[in-house]
Amino acid sequence: MASVPSLASTLQQQLADALTAALPEAGTADPLLRRSDRADFQANGILALAKKLKGNPRELATKVTDALPAGELIKDIEVSGPGFLNITLTDGAIVRTLAARAADGDRLGVPAKTDPGTTVIDYAQPNVAKEMHVGHLRSAVIGDAMVQILEFTGENVVRRHHIGDWGTQFGMLIQYLFEHPDELKHEGDETDGEAAMSSLNRVYKASRVLFDSDEEFKARSRDRVVALQAGDPETLAHWQRFVDESKIYFYSVFDKLDMKIDDPDIVGESGYNDMLEETCRILEETGVAVRSEGALCVFFDDVKGPDGNPVPLIVKKTNGGYGYAATDLSAIRDRVQGLKADSLLYVVDARQSLHFKMVFETARRAGWLNEDVKAQQLAFGTVLGKDGKPFKTREGVTVRLEDLLDEAVERATAVVREKAEKVGLSEEEIVENGRYVGIGAVKYADLSTSAVRDYKFDLDQMVSLNGDTSVYLQYAYARIRSILRKAGDAKPAAHPELELAPAERALGLHLDQFGEVLAEVAEGYEPHKLAAYLYQLASHLTTFYDQCQVLSDENAPEVVENRLFLVEFTARTLHQGMKLLGIRTPERL
């Protein structure tokens, strides 16, 4: 593993050293380097430095440029305006840096943390015995992308799927199953998620009808809740049947989403039952929580209702039952004390922001969160229909996630089929690529939008070959693979001695930013910035194709090799970036 410093970081260091050498009285100063449309980079730090030293900024800028070392990095440096430095790098420096990145395998020269922490990511939180709907999409897709990105940076990541597998509603379901023990059986493959969900739906609807119409059944159901909470073995065994049947369904949906979910990662509400009483005791003994009207509550100065009265976080209800807060606080204790996490990331709907704000503040008051252990909600907005309203069916019902994914794959397969004959795809490849394109389209539409924003779900746009879509990126990758197959004996090879065309330089400079973008994405939990980088990369590639023919008899062999090197490294960067977003890149499309 060979970490490769970016051109920007190398230039930043040279400028900082030159500032110190030319102006020692300034101490440590930041050159304020940024990308520029006037040159490759612009440094603006001298203007502020001149004000501080009461000097002429252009004269100070000249001193700094004179202090820069002669070398292979900087081609041209111009003092502009009130002391700005416009800096152009050598073509050789660009190619050499990319060659070093290319030699680093799948890491592409991106450094991994030398002192990684442990981050627990709570995402993809379906409910037992209930269908997953479009509202579950964002948590799963955003969470999975952050897992991949943080692991790539070297962080130790623990996945947690906090499924809804506990509560009073299970009394009704379990009691019905006691009285109708064969109702969860379904024919066919035991891993058939659709059949499993069909059985669960059947039991839920039948038990609900009975619960609403039969007072004796309702009473038996309530008694069953007591038995469940008391740990009655037979009741727990029936409860486990619901959990196991639901997992068959969950896994089938996650498989469609091309996401890997493992059993040990699933720790639902029930996983913290044994901690709830102790959590409440600690909060009350330390004064973090107080009794109010019989309930155990935590109050906050800045959380008030419309009437101006404080709105508490209820940890334990008046009837002795535990609220969601008790489970969430117990989960924090377990993740910090048991898993030794120093970062907790919750990928949860923005509408739950107040709840998590109060939970995190309570955990801080209790000492479970502190300067060394942080918790953050990666809040996400709502999926909207084309009309800008929450995404529903024509009947006003929330859209089933499976239906949505199936339609995306169907639409994408039609798009792939249109070009299949020209590319020579087999029927098997059409089906496989249709799945990759369809699921990729859904994921990318979500991930290319800032998580906190709502976004419109428009399948027609998502599977379009034009614009900011995953299909555009996948076709860019497939086009490069096609060029490499057609190259014959010509092989990719870096030639730092060559002069680069403007489109080659722009592509090379953008490729070099990959590691810096990943670091920013990981730091701020902002996967949409990686999606934006990849779209810009594909756009640079399109300009490159238009202006620089790769395979041409008119080009010298070394020009062909260098351009093959640039497109191959672009393909590798696209592939790795898309992989981190959970999206496949087919070799042929």
Coordinates of C-alpha atoms in Angstrom, one line a residue, residues 5 16 75 93 225 323 380 495 502 509 553:
P5 CA 0.2 12.8 -1.9
A16 CA 3.9 27.1 2.9
K75 CA 5.5 25.1 -14.8
A93 CA 4.1 16.1 -12.6
V225 CA -47.7 -9.3 25.8
G323 CA -40.3 4.1 25.7
F380 CA -32.4 12.2 5.5
H495 CA 4.7 9.0 -20.6
P502 CA -6.0 20.8 -22.3
L509 CA -6.1 16.9 -12.4
D553 CA -2.9 5.7 -36.7

